[in-house]
Coordinates of C-alpha atoms and ligand atoms in Angstrom, one line a residue:
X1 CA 23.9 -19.8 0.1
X2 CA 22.4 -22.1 -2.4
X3 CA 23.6 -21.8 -6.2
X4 CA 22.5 -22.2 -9.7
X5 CA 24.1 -25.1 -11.3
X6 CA 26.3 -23.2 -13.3
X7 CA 24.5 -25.2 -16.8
X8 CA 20.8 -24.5 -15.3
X9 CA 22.0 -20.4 -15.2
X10 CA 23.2 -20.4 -18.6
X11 CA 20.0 -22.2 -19.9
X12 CA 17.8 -19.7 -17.8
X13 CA 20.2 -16.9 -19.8
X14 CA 19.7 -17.8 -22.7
X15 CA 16.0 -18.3 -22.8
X16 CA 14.7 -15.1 -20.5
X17 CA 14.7 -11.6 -23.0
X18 CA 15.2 -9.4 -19.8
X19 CA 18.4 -9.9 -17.7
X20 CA 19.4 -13.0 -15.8
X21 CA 21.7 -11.7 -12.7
X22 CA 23.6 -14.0 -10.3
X23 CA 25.0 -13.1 -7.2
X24 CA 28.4 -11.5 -7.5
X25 CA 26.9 -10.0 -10.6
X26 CA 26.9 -6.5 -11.8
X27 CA 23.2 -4.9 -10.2
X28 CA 23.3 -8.4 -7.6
X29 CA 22.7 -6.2 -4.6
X30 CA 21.0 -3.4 -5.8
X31 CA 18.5 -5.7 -7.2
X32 CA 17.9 -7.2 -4.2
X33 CA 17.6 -4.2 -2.3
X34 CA 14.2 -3.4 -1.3
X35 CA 11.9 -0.4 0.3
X36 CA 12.1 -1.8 3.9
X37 CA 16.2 -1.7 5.0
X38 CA 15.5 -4.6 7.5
X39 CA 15.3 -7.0 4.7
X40 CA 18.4 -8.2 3.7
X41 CA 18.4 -11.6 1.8
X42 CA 20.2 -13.0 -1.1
X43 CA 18.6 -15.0 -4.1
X44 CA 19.7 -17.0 -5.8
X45 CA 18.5 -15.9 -8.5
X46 CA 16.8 -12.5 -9.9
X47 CA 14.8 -12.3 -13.3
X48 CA 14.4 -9.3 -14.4
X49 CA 11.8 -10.1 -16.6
X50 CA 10.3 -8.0 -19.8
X51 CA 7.7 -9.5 -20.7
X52 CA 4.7 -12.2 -20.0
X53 CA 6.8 -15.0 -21.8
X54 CA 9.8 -14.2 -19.1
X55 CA 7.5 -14.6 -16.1
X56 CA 6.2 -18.0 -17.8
X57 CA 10.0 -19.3 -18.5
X58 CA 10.5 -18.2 -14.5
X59 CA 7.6 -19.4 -13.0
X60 CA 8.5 -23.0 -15.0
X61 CA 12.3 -23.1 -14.3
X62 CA 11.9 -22.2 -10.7
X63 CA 9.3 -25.2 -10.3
X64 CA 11.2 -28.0 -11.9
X65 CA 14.4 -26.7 -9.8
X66 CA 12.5 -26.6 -6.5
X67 CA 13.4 -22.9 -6.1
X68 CA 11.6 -20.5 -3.7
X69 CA 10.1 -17.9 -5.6
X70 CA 9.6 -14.3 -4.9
X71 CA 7.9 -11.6 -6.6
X72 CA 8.9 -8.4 -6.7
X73 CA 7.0 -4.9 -7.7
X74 CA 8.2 -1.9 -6.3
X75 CA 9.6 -3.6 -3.5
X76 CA 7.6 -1.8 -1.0
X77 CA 5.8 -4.3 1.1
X78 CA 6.7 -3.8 4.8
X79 CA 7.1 -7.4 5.3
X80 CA 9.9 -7.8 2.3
X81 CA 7.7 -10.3 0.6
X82 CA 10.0 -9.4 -2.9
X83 CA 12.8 -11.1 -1.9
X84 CA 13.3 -14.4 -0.6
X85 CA 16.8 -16.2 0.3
X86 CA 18.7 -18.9 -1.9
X87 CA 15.3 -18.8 -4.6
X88 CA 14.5 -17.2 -7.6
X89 CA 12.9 -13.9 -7.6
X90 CA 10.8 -12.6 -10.1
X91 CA 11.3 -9.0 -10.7
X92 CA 9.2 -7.4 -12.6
X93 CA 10.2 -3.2 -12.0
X94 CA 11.4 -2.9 -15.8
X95 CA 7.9 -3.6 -16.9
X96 CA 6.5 -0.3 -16.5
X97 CA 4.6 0.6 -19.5
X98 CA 0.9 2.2 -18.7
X99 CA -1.5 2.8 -21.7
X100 CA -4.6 4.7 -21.3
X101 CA -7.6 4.7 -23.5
X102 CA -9.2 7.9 -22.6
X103 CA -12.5 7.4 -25.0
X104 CA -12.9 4.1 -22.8
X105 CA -12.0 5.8 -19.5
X106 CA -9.4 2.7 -19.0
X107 CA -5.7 1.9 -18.2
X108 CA -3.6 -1.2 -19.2
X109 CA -0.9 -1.1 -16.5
X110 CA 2.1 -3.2 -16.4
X111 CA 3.2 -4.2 -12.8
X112 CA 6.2 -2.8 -12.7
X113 CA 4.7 0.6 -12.9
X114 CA 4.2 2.4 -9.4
X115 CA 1.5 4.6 -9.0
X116 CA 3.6 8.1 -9.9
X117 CA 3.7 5.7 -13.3
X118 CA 0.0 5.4 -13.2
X119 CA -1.0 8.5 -12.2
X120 CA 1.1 10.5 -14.8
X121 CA 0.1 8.4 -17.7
X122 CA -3.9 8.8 -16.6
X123 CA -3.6 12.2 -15.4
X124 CA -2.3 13.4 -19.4
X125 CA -6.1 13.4 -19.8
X126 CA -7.4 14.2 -16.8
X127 CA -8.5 10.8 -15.5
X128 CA -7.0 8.6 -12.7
X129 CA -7.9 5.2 -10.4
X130 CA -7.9 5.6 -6.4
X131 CA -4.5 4.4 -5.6
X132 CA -2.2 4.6 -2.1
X133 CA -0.8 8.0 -1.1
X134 CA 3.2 7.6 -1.7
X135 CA 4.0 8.0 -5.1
X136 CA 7.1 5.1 -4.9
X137 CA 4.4 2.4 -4.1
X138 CA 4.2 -0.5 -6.3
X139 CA 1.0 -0.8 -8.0
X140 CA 1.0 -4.8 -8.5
X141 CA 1.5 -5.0 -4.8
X142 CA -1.1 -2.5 -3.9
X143 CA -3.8 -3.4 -6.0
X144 CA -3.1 -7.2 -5.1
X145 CA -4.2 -6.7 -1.4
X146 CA -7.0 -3.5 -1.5
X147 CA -5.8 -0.6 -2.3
X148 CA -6.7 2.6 -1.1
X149 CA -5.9 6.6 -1.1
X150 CA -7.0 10.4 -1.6
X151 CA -9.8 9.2 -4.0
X152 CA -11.2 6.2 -2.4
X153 CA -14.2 8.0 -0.5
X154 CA -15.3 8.6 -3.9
X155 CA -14.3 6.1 -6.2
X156 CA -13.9 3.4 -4.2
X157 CA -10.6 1.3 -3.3
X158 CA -8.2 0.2 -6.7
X159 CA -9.3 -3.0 -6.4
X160 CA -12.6 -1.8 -7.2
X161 CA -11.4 -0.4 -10.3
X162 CA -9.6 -3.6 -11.5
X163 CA -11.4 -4.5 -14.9
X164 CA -9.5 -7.4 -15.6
X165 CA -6.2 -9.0 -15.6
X166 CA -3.4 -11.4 -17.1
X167 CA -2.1 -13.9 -14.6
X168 CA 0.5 -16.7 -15.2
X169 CA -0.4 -19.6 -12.9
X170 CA 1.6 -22.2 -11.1
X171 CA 1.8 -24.5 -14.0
X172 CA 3.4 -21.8 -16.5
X173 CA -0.1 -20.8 -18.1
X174 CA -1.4 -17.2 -19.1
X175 CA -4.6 -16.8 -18.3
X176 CA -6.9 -14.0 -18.2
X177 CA -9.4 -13.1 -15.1
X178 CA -12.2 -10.8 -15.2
X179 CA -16.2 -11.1 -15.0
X180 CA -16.3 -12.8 -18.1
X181 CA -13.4 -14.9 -18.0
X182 CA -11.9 -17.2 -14.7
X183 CA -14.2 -15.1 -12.9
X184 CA -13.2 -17.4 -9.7
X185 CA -9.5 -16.0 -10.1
X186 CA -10.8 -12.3 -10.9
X187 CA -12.7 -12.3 -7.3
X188 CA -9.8 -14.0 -5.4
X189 CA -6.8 -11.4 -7.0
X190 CA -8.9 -8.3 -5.4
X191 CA -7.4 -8.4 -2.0
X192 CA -5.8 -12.0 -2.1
X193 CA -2.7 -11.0 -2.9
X194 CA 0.2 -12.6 -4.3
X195 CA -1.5 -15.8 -3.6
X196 CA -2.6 -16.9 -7.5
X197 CA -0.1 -16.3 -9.9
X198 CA 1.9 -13.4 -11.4
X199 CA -0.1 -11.1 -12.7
X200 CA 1.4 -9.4 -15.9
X201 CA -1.1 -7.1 -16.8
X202 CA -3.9 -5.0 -14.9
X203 CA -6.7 -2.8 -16.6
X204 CA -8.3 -0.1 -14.7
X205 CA -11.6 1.7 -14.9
X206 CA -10.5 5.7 -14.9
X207 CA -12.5 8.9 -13.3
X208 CA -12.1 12.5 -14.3
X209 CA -9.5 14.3 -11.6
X210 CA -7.7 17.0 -11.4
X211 CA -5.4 17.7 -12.9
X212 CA -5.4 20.3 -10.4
X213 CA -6.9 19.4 -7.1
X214 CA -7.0 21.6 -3.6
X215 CA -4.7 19.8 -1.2
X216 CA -2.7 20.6 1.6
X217 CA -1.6 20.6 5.8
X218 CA -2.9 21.7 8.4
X219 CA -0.5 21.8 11.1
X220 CA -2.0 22.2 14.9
X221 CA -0.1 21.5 18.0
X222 CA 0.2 18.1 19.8
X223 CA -1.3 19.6 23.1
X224 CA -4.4 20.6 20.9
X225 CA -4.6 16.7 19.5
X226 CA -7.6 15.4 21.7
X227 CA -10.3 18.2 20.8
X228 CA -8.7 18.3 16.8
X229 CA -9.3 14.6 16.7
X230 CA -13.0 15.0 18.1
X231 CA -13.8 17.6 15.7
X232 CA -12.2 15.4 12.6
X233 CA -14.6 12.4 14.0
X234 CA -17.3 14.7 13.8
X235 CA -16.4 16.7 10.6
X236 CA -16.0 13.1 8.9
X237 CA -19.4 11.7 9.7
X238 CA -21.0 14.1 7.6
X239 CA -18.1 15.1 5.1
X240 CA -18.9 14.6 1.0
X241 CA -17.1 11.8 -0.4
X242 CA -15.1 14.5 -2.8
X243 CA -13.1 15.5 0.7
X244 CA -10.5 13.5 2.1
X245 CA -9.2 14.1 5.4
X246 CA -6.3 12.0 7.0
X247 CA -4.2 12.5 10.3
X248 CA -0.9 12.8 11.1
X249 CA 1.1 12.5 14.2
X250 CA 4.8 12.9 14.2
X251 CA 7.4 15.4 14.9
X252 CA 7.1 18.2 12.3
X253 CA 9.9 18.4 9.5
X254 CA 11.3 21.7 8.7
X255 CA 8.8 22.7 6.9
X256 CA 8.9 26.6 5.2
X257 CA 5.3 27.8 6.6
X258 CA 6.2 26.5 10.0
X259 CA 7.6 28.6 12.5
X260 CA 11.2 27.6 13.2
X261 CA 10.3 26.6 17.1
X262 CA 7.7 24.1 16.0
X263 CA 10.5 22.1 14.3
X264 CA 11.1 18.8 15.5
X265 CA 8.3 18.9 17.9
X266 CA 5.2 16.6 18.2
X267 CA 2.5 17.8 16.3
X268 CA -0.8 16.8 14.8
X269 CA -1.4 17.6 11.2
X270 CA -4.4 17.2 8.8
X271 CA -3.7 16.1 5.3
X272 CA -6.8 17.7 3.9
X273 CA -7.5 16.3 -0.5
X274 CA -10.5 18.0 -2.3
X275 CA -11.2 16.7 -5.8
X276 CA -14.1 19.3 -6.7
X277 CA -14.3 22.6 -8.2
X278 CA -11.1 24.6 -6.8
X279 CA -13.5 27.7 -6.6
X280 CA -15.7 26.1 -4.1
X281 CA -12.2 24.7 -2.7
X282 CA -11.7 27.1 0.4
X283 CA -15.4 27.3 1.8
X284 CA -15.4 23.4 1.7
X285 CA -12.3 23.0 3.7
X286 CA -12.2 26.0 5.9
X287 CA -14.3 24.6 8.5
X288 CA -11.3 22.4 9.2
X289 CA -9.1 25.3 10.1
X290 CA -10.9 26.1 13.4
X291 CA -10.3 22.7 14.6
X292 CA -7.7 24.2 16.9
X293 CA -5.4 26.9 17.3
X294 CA -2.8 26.2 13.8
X295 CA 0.6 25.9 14.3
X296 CA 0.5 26.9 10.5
X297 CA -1.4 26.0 6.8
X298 CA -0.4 25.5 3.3
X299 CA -3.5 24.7 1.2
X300 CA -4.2 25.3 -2.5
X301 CA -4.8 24.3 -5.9
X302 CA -2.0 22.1 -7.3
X303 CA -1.9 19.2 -9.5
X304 CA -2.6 15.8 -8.8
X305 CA -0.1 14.4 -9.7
X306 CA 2.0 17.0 -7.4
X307 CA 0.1 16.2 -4.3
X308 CA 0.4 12.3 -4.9
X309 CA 4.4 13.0 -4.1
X310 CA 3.7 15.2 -1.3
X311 CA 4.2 12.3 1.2
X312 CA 7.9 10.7 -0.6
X313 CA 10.1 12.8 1.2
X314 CA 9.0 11.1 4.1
X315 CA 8.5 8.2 3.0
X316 CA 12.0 7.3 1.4
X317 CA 13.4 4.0 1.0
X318 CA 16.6 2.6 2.8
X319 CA 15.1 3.3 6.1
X320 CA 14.1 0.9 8.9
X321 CA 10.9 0.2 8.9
X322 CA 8.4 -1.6 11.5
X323 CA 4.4 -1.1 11.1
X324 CA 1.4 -1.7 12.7
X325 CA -2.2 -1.4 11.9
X326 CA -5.6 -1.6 12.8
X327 CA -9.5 -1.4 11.1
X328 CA -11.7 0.8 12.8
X329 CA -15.3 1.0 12.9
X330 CA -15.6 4.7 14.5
X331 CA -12.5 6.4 16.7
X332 CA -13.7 5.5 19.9
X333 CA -12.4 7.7 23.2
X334 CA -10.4 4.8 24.1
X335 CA -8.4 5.1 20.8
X336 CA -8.2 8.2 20.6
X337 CA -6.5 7.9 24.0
X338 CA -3.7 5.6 22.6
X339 CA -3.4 7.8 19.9
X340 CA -2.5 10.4 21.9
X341 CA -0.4 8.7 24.3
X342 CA 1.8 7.0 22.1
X343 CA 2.2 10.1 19.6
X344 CA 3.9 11.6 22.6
X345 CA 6.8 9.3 23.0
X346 CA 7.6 9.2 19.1
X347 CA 10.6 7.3 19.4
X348 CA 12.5 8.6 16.7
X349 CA 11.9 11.6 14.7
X350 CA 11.0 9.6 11.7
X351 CA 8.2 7.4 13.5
X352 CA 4.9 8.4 12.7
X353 CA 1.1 7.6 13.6
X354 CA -0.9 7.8 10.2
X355 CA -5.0 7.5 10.4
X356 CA -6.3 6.8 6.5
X357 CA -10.3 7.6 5.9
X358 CA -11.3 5.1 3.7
X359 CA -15.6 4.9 4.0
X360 CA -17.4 6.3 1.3
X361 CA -17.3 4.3 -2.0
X362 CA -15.7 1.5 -0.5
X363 CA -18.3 1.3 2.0
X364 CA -21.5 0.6 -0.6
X365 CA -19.8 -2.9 -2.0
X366 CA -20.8 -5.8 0.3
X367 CA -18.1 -7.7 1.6
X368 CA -18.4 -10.8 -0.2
X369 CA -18.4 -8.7 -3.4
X370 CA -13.8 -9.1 -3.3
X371 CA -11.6 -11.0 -1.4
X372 CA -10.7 -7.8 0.2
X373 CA -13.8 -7.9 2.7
X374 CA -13.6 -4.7 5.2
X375 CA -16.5 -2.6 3.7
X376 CA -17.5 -1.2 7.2
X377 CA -13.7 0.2 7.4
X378 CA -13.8 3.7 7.9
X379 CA -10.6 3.9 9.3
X380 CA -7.4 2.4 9.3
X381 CA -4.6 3.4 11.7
X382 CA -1.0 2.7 10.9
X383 CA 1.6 2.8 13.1
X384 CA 4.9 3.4 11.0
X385 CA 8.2 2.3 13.2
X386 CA 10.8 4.4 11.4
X387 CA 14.4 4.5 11.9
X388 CA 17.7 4.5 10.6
X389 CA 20.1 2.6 12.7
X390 CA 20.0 -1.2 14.0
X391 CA 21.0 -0.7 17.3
X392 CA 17.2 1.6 17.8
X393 CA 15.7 -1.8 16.9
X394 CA 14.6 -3.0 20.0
X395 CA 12.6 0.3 21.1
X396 CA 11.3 1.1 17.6
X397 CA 9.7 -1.7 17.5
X398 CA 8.7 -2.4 20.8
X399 CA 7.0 1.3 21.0
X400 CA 4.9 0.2 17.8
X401 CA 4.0 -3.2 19.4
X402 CA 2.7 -1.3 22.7
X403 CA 0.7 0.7 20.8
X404 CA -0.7 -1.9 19.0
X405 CA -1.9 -3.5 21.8
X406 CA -3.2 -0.6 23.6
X407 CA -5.3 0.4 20.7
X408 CA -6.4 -3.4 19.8
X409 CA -9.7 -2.8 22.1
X410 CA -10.9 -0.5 20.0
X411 CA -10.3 -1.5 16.5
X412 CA -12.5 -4.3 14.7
X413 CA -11.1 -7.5 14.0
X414 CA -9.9 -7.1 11.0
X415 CA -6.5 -6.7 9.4
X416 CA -5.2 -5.2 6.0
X417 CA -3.0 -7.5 4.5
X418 CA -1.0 -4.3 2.8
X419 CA 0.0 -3.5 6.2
X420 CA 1.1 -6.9 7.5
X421 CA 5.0 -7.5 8.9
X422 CA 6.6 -10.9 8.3
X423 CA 5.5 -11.9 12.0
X424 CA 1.8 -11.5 11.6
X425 CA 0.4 -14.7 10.0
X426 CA -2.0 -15.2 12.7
X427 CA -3.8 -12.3 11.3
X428 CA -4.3 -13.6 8.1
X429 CA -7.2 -15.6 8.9
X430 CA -9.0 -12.3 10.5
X431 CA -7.7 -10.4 7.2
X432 CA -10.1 -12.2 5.4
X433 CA -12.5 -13.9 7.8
X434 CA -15.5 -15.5 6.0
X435 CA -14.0 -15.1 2.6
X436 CA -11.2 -17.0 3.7
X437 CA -12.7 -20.4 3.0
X438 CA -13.6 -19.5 -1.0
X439 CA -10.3 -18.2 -1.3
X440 CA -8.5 -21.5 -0.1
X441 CA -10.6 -23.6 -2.5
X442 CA -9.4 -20.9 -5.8
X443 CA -6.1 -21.1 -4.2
X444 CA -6.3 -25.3 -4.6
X445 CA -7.7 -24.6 -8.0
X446 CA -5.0 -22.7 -9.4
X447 CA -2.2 -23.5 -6.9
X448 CA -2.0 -26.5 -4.9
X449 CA 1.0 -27.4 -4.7
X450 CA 1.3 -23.7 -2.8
X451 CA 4.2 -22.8 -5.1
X452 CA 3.4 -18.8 -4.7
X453 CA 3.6 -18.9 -0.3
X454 CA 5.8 -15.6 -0.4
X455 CA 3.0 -13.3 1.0
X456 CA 0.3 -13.3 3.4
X457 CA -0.4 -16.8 2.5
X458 CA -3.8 -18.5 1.6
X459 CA -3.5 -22.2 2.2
X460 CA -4.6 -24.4 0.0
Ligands
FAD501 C1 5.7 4.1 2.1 C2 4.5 3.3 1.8 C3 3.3 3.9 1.7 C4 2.1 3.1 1.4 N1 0.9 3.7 1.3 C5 -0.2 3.0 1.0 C6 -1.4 3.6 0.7 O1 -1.6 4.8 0.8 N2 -2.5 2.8 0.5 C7 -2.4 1.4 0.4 O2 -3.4 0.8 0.2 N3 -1.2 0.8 0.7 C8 -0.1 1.5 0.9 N4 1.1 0.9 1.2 C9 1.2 -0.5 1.3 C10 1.4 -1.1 -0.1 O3 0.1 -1.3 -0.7 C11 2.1 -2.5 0.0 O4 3.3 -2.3 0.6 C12 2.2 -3.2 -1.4 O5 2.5 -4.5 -1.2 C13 3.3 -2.5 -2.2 O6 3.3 -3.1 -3.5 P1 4.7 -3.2 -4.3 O7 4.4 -3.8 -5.6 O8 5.5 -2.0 -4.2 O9 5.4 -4.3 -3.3 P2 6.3 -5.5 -3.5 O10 7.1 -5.6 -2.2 O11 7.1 -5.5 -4.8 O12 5.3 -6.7 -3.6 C14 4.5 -7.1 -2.5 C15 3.9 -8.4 -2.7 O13 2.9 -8.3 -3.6 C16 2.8 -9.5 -4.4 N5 3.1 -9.1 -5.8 C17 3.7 -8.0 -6.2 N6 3.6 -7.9 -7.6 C18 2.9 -9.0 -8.0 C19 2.4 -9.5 -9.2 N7 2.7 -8.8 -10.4 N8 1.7 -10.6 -9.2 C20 1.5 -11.3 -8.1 N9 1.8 -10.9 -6.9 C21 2.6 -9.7 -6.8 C22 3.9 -10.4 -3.9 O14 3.4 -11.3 -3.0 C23 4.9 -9.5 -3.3 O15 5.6 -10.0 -2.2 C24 2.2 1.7 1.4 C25 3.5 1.1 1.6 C26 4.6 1.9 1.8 C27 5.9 1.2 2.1

């Protein structure tokens, strides 16, 4: 493993406010440690960085020293994008801070922060920003590539929502990018990814939510999975944008109003959101009960916030993790027959088959509007490989690949860069298709030496 001179680490000590760590160091490893367990590399360096000035002094030392750099969150992207080997990585999880101007409707949001951050902070007065469903999720990372969640029907995907932001380029600056200001770099950030700089400060436009939402699963058995997913195609179509309606195929955790025999067995379950008026709550959401015969249903008001976490405990890091994913269009028979056949040979109890509904809001913006271009999205599948022990590598990831495949005729060609494994590149170009082109010329603007290729990289 490459090391720091040990003059160049004492001058990179004494400069950075937040904490310098070497390997061997105290907090080394769990530093480095991120969401996804099959990442396992070993910086050189790691900055943990608290402040704008840090992320200069990195960005600068790591360029006159030739060093990889990586950029870290909340750790969570599947293809482990935070960390790189024998480089320096920039981590920025101890700036967390989130202020909210409620008169305004806005949020200044640090990117350390991860969206349970963001949504307690906005959710003190009743506002929030669409963000992703797992309340661990970094929102720098998130943001970066699209963004989407519960609220997106409505209000759009986050990167909609970004106002503007603080970025520090490749050759040290801090610059800001908005409408008004680098407007180039303010297009290119929503959906480009980590491609442009370290950003070191996002603002958000707010909504009224909550605090107390109607949320809830609706649990139906796997045998019942063809006709429930017809009438959720159908139900969709015409659904308001203040419902949110996303499927789940796995083996059912112990859940408490689950019957004890439906433990551990393949089921299908509706993750049903409703932002409106809790009164109007069960009549707008019944309808979805007689999709099939329920295994079982826990429903009701709760807050926000609350339901934001309700996906964590499956969702924890430390695990194995191998995804997949496709756009859709519409849910075809033909995927909803590789739906079907692959959430019957789950290969571990942990491996799941999510569909997100994304259509709505996100829909109306055209697709040249962001570098994030899917606007006719109304669906994206993602196949979560999910296990715990090397030796089910192999099969894990071989039943997500097969199903990949088998669905690929029925998905549209393009790809969410969110979703994206370390061995996807070739799908970068369809992740951005004609916007790719206008993003390669900012990227030669404000990076051409390509010192920021940790990600789903935009050449210059
Ligand atoms: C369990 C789970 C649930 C998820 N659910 C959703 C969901 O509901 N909706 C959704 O849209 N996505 C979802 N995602 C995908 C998620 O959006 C990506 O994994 C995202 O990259 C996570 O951001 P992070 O900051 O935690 O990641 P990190 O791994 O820390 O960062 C990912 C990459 O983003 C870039 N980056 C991060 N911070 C910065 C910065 N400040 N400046 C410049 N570049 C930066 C870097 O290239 C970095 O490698 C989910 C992921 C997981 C693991």
């Amino acid at each position: 493993m490459k090391t720091l001179a040990r003059k160049s680490a004492g001058h990179l000590k004494d400069k950075i406010s937040g904490q310098v760590i070497l390997p061997g160091e105290g907090g080394y490893d769990d530093a480095r440690r991120i969401w996804n367990a099959m990442i396992d590399r070993r910086p050189a360096v790691i900055v943990r960085c608290a402040g704008a000035e840090d992320v200069q002094y990195s960005v600068a030392f790591a360029r006159d020293h030739g060093l990889e750099i990586s950029i870290r969150g909340a750790g969570h992207n599947i293809a482990g994008n935070a960390v790189c080997d024998n480089g320096l990585m920039i981590d920025l999880s101890g700036m967390k801070a989130v202020r909210v101007d409620a008169d305004k409707a806005r949020a200044l949001v640090q990117p350390g922060a991860t969206l349970n951050d963001v949504d307690r902070a906005t959710q003190a007065h009743g506002l929030a920003t669409p963000v992703g469903i797992n309340s661990t999720t970094g929102i720098a990372g998130l943001t970066l590539g699209g963004g989407f969640g519960w609220l997106t029907r409505q209000y759009g995907l986050t990167v909609d929502n970004l106002v503007s932001a603080e970025i520090v380029t490749a050759d040290g600056a801090l610059i800001g990018a908005s409408e008004e200001d680098n407007a180039d770099l303010y297009w290119a950030i929503r959906g480009g990814g980590g491609n442009f700089g370290v950003v070191t400060r996002f603002e958000f436009r707010l909504h009224p939510v909550g605090p107390e939402v109607t949320a809830g699963l609706m649990v139906f058995p796997f045998d019942q999975a063809r006709e429930v997913l017809r009438a959720y195609r159908e139900f969709v179509m015409s659904a308001p944008e203040d419902i949110n309606v996303w499927v789940v195929l796995r083996k059912a955790p112990p859940l408490a109003f689950l019957p004890a025999e439906v433990h551990g067995r393949e089921i299908l379950a509706l993750a049903v959101f409703f932002s409106g008026d809790p009164q109007t709550a069960q009549r707008r959401v019944e309808p979805l009960r007689s999709f099939g015969k329920l295994h079982g249903a826990h429903v009701g008001v709760q807050p926000y916030v609350n339901w934001q976490q309700a996906f964590d405990p499956l969702l924890t890091p430390g695990a194995r993790n191998y995804w997949k994913s496709h756009n859709f269009i519409e849910l075809s028979e033909g995927a909803l027959d590789a739906i079907i056949e692959f959430g019957g040979k789950l290969p571990t109890a942990q491996c799941e088959i999510f569909l997100g509904l994304i259509s709505g809001a996100a829909n109306r913006i055209p697709p040249d509007a962001t570098a994030y271009r899917h606007r006719d999205t109304k669906f994206v599948l993602n196949v979560h490989g999910r296990w715990d022990h090397p030796v089910d590598d192999k099969r894990c990831m071989a039943w997500a690949r097969e199903f990949f495949q088998a669905s690929t005729p029925y998905a549209s060609a393009g790809a969410y860069v969110n979703f994206m494994t370390a061995d996807e590149g070739d799908r970068i170009a369809a992740a951005y298709g004609s916007n790719y082109p206008r993003l390669a010329r900012i990227k030669r603007k404000y990076d051409p030496g390509n010192l920021f290729h940790m990600n789903q990289n935009i050449q210059p």
